[in-house]
Coordinates of C-alpha atoms and ligand atoms in Angstrom, one line a residue:
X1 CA 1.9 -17.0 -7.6
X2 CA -0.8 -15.4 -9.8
X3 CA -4.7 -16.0 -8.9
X4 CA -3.6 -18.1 -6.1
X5 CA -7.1 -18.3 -4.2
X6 CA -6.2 -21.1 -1.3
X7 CA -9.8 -22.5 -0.9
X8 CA -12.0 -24.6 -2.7
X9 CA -15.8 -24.0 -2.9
X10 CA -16.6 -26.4 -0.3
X11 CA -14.0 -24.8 2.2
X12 CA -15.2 -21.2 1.3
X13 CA -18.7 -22.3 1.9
X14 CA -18.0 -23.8 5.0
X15 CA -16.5 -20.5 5.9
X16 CA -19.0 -18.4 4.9
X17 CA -21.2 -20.2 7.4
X18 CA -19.1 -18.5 10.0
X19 CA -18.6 -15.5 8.6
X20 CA -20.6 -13.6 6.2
X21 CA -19.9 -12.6 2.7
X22 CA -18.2 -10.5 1.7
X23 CA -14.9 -10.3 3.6
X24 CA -11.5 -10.2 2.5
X25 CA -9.6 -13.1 3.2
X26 CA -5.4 -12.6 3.4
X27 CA -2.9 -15.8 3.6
X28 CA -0.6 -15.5 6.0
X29 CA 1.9 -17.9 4.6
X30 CA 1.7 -16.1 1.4
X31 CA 2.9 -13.4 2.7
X32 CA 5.5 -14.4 4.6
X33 CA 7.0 -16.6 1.8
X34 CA 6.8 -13.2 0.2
X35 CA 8.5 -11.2 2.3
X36 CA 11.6 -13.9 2.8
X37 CA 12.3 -13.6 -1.2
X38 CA 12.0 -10.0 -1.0
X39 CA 14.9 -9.6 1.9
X40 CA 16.7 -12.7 -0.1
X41 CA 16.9 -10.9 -3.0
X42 CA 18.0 -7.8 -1.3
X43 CA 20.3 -8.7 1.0
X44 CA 23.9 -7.2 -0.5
X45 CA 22.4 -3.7 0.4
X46 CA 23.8 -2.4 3.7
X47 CA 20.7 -2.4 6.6
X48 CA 18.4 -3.1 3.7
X49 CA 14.8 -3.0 5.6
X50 CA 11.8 -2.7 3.9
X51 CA 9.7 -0.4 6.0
X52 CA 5.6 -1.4 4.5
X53 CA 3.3 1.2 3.9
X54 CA 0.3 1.0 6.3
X55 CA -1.5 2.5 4.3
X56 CA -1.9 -0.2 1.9
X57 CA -3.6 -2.6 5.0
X58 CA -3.9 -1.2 8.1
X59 CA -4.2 -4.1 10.2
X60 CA -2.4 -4.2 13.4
X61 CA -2.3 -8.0 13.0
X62 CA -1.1 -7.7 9.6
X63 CA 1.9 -5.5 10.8
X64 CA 2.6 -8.0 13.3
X65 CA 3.5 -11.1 10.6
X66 CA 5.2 -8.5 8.5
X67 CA 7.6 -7.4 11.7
X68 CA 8.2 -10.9 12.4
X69 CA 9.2 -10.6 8.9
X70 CA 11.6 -7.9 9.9
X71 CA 9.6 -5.3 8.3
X72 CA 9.2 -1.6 9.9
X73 CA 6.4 0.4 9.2
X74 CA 6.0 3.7 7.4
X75 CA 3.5 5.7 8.7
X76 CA 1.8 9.3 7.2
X77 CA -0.9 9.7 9.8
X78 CA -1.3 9.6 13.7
X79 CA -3.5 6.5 13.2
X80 CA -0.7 4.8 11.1
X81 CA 1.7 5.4 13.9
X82 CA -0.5 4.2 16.5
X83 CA -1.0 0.9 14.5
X84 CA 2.5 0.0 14.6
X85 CA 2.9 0.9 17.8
X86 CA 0.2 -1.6 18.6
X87 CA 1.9 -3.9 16.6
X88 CA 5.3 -3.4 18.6
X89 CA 6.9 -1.4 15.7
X90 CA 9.4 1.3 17.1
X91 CA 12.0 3.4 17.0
X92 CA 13.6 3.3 14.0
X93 CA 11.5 0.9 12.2
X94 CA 9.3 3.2 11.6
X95 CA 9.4 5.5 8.3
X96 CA 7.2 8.7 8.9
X97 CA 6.7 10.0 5.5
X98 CA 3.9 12.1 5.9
X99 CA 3.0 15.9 3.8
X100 CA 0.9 18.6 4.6
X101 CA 1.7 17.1 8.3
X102 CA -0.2 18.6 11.8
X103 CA 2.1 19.3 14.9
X104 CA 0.9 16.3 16.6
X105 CA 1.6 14.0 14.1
X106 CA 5.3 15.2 14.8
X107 CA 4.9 14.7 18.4
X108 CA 3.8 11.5 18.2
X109 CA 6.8 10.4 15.6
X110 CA 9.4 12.2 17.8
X111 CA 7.8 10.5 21.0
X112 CA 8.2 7.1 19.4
X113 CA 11.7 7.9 17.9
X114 CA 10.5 6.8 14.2
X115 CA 12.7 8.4 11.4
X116 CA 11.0 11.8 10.0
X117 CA 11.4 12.1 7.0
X118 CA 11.0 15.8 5.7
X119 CA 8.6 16.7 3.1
X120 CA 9.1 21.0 2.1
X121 CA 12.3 22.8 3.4
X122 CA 9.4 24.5 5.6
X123 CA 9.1 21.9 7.7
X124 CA 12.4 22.1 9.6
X125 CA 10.7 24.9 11.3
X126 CA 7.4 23.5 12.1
X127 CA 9.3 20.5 13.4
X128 CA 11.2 22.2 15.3
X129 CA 9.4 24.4 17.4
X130 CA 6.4 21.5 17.7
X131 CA 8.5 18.7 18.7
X132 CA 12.3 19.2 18.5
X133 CA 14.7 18.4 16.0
X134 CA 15.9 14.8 15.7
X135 CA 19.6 13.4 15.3
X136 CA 18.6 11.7 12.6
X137 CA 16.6 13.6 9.7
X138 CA 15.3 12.4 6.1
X139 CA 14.4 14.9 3.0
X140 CA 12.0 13.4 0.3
X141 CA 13.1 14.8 -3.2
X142 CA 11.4 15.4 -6.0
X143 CA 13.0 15.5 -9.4
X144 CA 10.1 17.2 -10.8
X145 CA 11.3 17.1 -14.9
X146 CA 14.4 15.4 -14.3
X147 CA 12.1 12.0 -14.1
X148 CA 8.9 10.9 -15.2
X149 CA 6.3 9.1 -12.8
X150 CA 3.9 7.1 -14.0
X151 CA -0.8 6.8 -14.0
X152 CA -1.8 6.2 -10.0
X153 CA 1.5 8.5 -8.8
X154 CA 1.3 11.4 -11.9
X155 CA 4.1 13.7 -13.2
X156 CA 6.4 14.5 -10.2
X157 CA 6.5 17.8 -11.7
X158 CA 2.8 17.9 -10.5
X159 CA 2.8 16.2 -7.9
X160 CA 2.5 17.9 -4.2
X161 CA 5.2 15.7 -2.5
X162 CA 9.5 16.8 -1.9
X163 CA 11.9 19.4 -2.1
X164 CA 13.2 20.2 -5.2
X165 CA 16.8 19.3 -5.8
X166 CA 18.4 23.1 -5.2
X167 CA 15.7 23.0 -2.2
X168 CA 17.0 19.6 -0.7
X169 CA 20.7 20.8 -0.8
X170 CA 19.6 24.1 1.5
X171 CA 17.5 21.6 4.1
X172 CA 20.6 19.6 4.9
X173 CA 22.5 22.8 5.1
X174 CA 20.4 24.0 7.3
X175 CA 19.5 20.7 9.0
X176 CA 23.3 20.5 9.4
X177 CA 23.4 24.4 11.3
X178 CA 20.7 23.3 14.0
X179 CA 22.5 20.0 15.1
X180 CA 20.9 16.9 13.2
X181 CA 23.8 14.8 13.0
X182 CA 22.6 11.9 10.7
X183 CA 20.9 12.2 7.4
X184 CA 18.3 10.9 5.1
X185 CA 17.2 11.0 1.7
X186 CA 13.8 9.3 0.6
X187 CA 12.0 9.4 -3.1
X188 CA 8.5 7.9 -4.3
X189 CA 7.7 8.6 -7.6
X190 CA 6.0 5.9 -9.0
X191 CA 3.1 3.3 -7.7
X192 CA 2.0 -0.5 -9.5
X193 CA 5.1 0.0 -11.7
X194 CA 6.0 -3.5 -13.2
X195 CA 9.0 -1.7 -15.6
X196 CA 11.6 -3.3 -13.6
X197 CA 14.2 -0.4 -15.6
X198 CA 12.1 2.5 -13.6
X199 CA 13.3 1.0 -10.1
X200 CA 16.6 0.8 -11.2
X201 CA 16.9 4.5 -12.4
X202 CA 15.2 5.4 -9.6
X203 CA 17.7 4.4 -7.2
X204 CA 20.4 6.0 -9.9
X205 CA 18.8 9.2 -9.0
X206 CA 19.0 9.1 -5.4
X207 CA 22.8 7.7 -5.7
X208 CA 23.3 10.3 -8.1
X209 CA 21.8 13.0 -5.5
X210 CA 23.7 11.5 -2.5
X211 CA 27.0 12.3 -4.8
X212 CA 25.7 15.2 -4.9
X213 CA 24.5 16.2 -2.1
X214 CA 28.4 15.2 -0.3
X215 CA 30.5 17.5 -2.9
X216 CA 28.3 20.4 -1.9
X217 CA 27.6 20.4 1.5
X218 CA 30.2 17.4 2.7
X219 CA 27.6 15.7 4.3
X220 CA 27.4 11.9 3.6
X221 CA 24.0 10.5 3.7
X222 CA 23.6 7.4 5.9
X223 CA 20.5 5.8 4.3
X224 CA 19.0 6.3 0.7
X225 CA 15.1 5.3 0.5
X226 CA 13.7 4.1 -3.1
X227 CA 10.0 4.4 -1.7
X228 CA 7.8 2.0 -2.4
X229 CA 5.8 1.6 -5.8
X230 CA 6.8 -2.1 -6.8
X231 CA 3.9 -3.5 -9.1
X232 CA 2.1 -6.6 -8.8
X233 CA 0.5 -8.4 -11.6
X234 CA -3.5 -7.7 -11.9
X235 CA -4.1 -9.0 -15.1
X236 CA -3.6 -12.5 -16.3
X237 CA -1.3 -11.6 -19.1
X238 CA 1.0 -9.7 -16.9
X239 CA 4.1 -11.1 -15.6
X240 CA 5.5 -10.7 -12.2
X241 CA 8.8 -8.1 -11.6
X242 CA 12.2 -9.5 -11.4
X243 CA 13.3 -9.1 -7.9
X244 CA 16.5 -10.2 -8.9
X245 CA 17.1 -7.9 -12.2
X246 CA 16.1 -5.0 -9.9
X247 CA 18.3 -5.9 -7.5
X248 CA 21.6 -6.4 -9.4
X249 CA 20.2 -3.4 -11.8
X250 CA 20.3 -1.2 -8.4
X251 CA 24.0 -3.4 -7.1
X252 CA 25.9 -1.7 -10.0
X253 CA 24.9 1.6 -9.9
X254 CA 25.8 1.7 -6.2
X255 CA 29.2 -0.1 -7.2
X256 CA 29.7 2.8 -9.9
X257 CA 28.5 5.7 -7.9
X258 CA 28.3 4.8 -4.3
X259 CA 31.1 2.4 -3.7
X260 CA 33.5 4.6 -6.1
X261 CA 33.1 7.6 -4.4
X262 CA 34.2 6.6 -1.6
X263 CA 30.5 7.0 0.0
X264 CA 30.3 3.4 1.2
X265 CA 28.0 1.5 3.2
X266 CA 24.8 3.6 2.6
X267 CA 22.0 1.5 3.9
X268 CA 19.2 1.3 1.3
X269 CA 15.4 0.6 2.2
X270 CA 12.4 0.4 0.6
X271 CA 8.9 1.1 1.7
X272 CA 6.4 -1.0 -0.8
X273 CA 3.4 -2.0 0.6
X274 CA 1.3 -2.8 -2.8
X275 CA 3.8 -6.2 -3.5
X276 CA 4.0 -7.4 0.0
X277 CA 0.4 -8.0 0.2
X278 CA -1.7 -7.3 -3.0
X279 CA -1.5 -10.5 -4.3
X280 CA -2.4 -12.7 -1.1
X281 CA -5.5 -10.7 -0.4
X282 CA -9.1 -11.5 -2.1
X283 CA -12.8 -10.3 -1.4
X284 CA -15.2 -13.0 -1.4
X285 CA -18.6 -12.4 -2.3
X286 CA -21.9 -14.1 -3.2
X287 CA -24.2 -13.1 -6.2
X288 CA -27.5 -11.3 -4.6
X289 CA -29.3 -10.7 -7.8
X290 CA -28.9 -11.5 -11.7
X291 CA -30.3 -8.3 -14.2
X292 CA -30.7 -8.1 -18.0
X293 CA -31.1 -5.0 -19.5
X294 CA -28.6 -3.6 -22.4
X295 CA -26.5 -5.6 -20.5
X296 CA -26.1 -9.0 -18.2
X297 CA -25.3 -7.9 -14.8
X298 CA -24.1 -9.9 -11.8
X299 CA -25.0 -7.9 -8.3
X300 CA -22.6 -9.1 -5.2
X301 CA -23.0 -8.5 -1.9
X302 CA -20.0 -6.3 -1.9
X303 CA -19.5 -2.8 -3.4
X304 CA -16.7 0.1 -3.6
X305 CA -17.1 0.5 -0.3
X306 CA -15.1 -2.5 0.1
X307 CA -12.9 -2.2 -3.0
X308 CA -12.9 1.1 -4.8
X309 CA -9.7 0.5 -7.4
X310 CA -12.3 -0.6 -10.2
X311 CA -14.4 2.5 -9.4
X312 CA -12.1 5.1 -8.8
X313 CA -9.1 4.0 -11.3
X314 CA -10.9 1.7 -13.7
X315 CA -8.3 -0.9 -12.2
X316 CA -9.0 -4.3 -13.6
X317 CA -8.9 -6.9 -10.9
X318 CA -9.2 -11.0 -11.5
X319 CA -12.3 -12.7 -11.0
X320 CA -13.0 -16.4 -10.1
X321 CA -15.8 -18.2 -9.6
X322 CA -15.3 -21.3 -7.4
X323 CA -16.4 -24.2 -8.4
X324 CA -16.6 -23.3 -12.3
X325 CA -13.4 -22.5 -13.1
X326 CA -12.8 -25.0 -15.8
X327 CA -16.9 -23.8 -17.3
X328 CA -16.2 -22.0 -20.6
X329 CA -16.1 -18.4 -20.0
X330 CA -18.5 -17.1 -22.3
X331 CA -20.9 -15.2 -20.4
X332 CA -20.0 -11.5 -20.6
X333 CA -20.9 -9.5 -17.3
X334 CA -21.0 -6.2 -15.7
X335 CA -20.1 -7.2 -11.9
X336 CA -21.5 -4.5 -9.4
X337 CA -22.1 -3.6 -6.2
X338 CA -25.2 -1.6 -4.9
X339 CA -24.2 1.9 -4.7
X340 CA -26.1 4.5 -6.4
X341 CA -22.9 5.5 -8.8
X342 CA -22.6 4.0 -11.8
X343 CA -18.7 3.1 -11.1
X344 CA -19.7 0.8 -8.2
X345 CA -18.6 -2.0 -10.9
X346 CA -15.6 -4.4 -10.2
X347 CA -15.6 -5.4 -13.6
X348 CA -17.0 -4.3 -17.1
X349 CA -17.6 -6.6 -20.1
X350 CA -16.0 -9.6 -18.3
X351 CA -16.4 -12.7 -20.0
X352 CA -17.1 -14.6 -17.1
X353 CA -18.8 -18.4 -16.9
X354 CA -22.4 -18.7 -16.5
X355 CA -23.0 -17.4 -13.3
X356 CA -26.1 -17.8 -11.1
X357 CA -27.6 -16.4 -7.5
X358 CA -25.7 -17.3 -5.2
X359 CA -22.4 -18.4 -6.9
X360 CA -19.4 -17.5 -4.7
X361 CA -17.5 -14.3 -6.8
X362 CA -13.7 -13.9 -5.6
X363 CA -12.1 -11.1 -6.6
X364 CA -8.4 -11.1 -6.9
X365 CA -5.5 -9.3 -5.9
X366 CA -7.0 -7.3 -3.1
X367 CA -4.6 -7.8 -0.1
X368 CA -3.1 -3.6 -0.5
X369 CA -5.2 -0.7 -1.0
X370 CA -8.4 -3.0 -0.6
X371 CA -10.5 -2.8 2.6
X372 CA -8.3 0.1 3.5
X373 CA -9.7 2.2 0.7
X374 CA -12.9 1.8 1.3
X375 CA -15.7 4.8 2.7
X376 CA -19.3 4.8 3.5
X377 CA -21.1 6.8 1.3
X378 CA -24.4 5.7 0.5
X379 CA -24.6 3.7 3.9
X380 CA -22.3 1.2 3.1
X381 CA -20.6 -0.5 5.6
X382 CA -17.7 -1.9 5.3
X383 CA -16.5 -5.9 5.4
X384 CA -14.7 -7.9 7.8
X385 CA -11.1 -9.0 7.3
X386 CA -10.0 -12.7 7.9
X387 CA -6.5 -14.3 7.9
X388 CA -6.0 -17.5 6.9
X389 CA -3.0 -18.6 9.2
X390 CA -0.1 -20.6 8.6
X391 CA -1.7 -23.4 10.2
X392 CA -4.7 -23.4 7.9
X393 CA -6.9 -21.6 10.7
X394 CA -8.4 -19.1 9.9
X395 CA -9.1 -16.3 12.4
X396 CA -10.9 -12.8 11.8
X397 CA -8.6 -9.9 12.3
X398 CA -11.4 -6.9 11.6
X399 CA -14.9 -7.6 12.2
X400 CA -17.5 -5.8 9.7
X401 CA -18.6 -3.0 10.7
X402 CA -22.1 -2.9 12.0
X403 CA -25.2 0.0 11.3
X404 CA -24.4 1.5 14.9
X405 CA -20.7 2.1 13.6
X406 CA -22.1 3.8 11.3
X407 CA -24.6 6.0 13.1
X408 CA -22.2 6.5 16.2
X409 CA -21.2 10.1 15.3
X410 CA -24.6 10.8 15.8
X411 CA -27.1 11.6 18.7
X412 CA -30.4 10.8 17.7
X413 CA -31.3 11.6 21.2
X414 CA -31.3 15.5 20.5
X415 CA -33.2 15.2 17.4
X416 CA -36.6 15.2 20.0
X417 CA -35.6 18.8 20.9
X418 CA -34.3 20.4 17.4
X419 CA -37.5 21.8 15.5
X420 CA -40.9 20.4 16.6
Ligands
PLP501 C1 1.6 4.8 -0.8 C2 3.0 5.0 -0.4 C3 3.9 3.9 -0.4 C4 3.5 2.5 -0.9 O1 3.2 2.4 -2.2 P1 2.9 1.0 -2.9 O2 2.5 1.4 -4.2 O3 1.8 0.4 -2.1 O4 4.2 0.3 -2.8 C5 5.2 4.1 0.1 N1 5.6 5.4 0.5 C6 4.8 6.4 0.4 C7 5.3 7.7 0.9 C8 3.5 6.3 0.0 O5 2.7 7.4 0.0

């Protein structure tokens, strides 16, 4: 499924008379072939649901074809609630894992009776008195050293997120004491991680913790989340995770832990956004301007503002040139974008065919954590977003943001009057 680009030049060019470069283009079939293998593989574990992380596209059309899906949503901000309540996610198909969270944030999740799950022991409090205490309640743990995380997430030990194991057995104490009935218990420690062994020990730990958790307090914990944090393959040498060795990795430590301890069915969910749509995603661009100084460059019409993983982690991301695939790559480029920072690049030293002014550039893997990412420093706006439907239509689900978007937080207007 690698690289997977579903147009030819001739099609892209016909659609980049309709719409402009750059957009990113997303393929709806894609993703629901996707999403079908991933509740195939999964579907021993009791109420499995995987609940997608907005974050990684928030498009209200998007989270329509992933509920169809029979996705939920998880949420960490009032606007990622709203979208799935636009998209007719509710209730509890919706994960609210937020930190650091405001009062109305709460409000909202209580008022559209998603599952909050709980990030400091403080928060049973705050919750509390700003929007009521649920029946249902979720703790996200932190192992801290017990586990290591891995490069996007960090060290859990440093990281800001969770209770601390001693800290999570007091919450459902107290939880317990004020009348939540049903319980929770969430994790999400790593991000991109292609070791399929890490999800496995993951889900270890939280079986391990519900164990726990019952001989201490006697509560037994209806649903376990593993977070999301499932990689996807960037590079062309990587190789896709096995679904399948996760999932029968995770079926014996529930046999031996779960099952055994008489703590059977605990539903497990996931919340990955990264796999469900990175790969089916891809920013199409055309070259604006060639440069040779100390190096070849290849400018694009596109810039961080529309993809800032190259910029902001050095991510590598797959590049294609349509039309010139089978062209001997031996040009080597610096691909940028025209922001005044240096890291505006989506690729350095890549050995790239020859390219000219006007190619088409697609780069790859940019359905999660794409568009959504990107800001507008330096004026940039940002691109449209276009989803290329199961019927081969294809149908624009964002438009691109225009220079009045951009200027509407201001009122010129008053400028007459300030200073002469
Ligand atoms: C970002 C995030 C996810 C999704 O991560 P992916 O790497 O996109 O799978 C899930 N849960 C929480 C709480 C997150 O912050």
């Amino acid at each position: 499924m690698k690289y997977n680009y579903p147009l030819t030049r001739e099609q892209t060019l016909e659609l980049i008379a309709r719409h402009p470069t750059p957009f990113h283009l997303y393929d709806e079939q894609m993703i629901r072939d996707n999403a079908s293998r991933l509740r195939s593989v999964f579907a021993w574990m009791p109420g499995f649901i995987n609940y997608f992380a907005v974050k990684a596209l928030p498009n209200p059309f998007i989270l329509k074809v992933l509920k169809e899906c029979g996705m939920g949503a998880d949420c960490s901000s009032l606007a990622e609630l709203m979208l799935a309540e636009q998209a007719g996610i509710l209730g509890e198909n919706i994960m609210f894992s937020s930190n650091n969270t405001p009062a109305e944030e709460f409000m909202l999740a209580r008022k559209l009776r998603a599952i909050i799950n709980l990030d400091d022991l403080s928060h049973i409090d705050y919750l509390e008195k700003s929007a009521g205490l649920p029946e249902l309640l979720s703790f996200r743990y932190n192992p801290g050293p017990l586990k290591a995380g891995n490069a996007i997430i960090g060290q859990p030990e440093e990281a800001k997120y969770g209770l601390t194991g001693t800290q999570l057995i007091e919450a459902f104490r107290i939880a317990r004491q004020r009348g939540v009935k049903r319980f929770g218990l969430h994790t999400m420690l790593a991000s991109n991680e292609l070791n399929e062994d890490y999800h496995v020990a993951t889900a270890k730990m939280l079986f391990e913790m519900v164990v726990e958790i019952n001989h201490q307090t006697g509560i037994q914990i209806e649903f376990v989340d593993l977070g999301g944090g499932y990689g996807v393959p960037y590079r062309p040498e990587q190789e896709e995770l096995d679904l399948e060795k996760i999932s029968q990795g995770i079926r014996r430590e529930y046999d031996h832990l779960i099952v055994a301890n008489g703590l059977a069915p605990l539903k497990i969910c996931m919340e990955n956004g990264r796999m469900v749509t990175g790969p089916f995603g891809w920013l199409v661009t055309r070259v604006r301007h060639l440069k040779h100084i100390y190096r070849d460059y290849v400018g694009l019409d596109a810039s961080m503002a529309d993809l800032m993983r190259p910029g902001i982690y050095g991510a590598y991301h797959h590049i294609t040139v349509p039309g010139k695939e089978t062209q001997p790559h031996d040009h080597k480029y610096d691909v940028t974008g025209s922001l005044c920072e240096n890291n505006d690049k989506f690729a350095i030293g890549r050995m790239l065919p020859p390219i000219e002014v006007g190619d088409i550039v697609v780069i790859h893997t940019t359905g999660a954590h794409g568009h959504a990412m990107g800001f507008n420093y330096n004026g940039q706006l940002r691109s449209a977003e276009l989803l290329r439907r199961s019927s081969g239509e294809i149908s624009m689900i964002r438009r691109a943001e225009s220079i009045n978007d951009y200027f509407a937080t201001l009122d010129f207007s008053a400028l007459k009057n300030f200073l002469p």
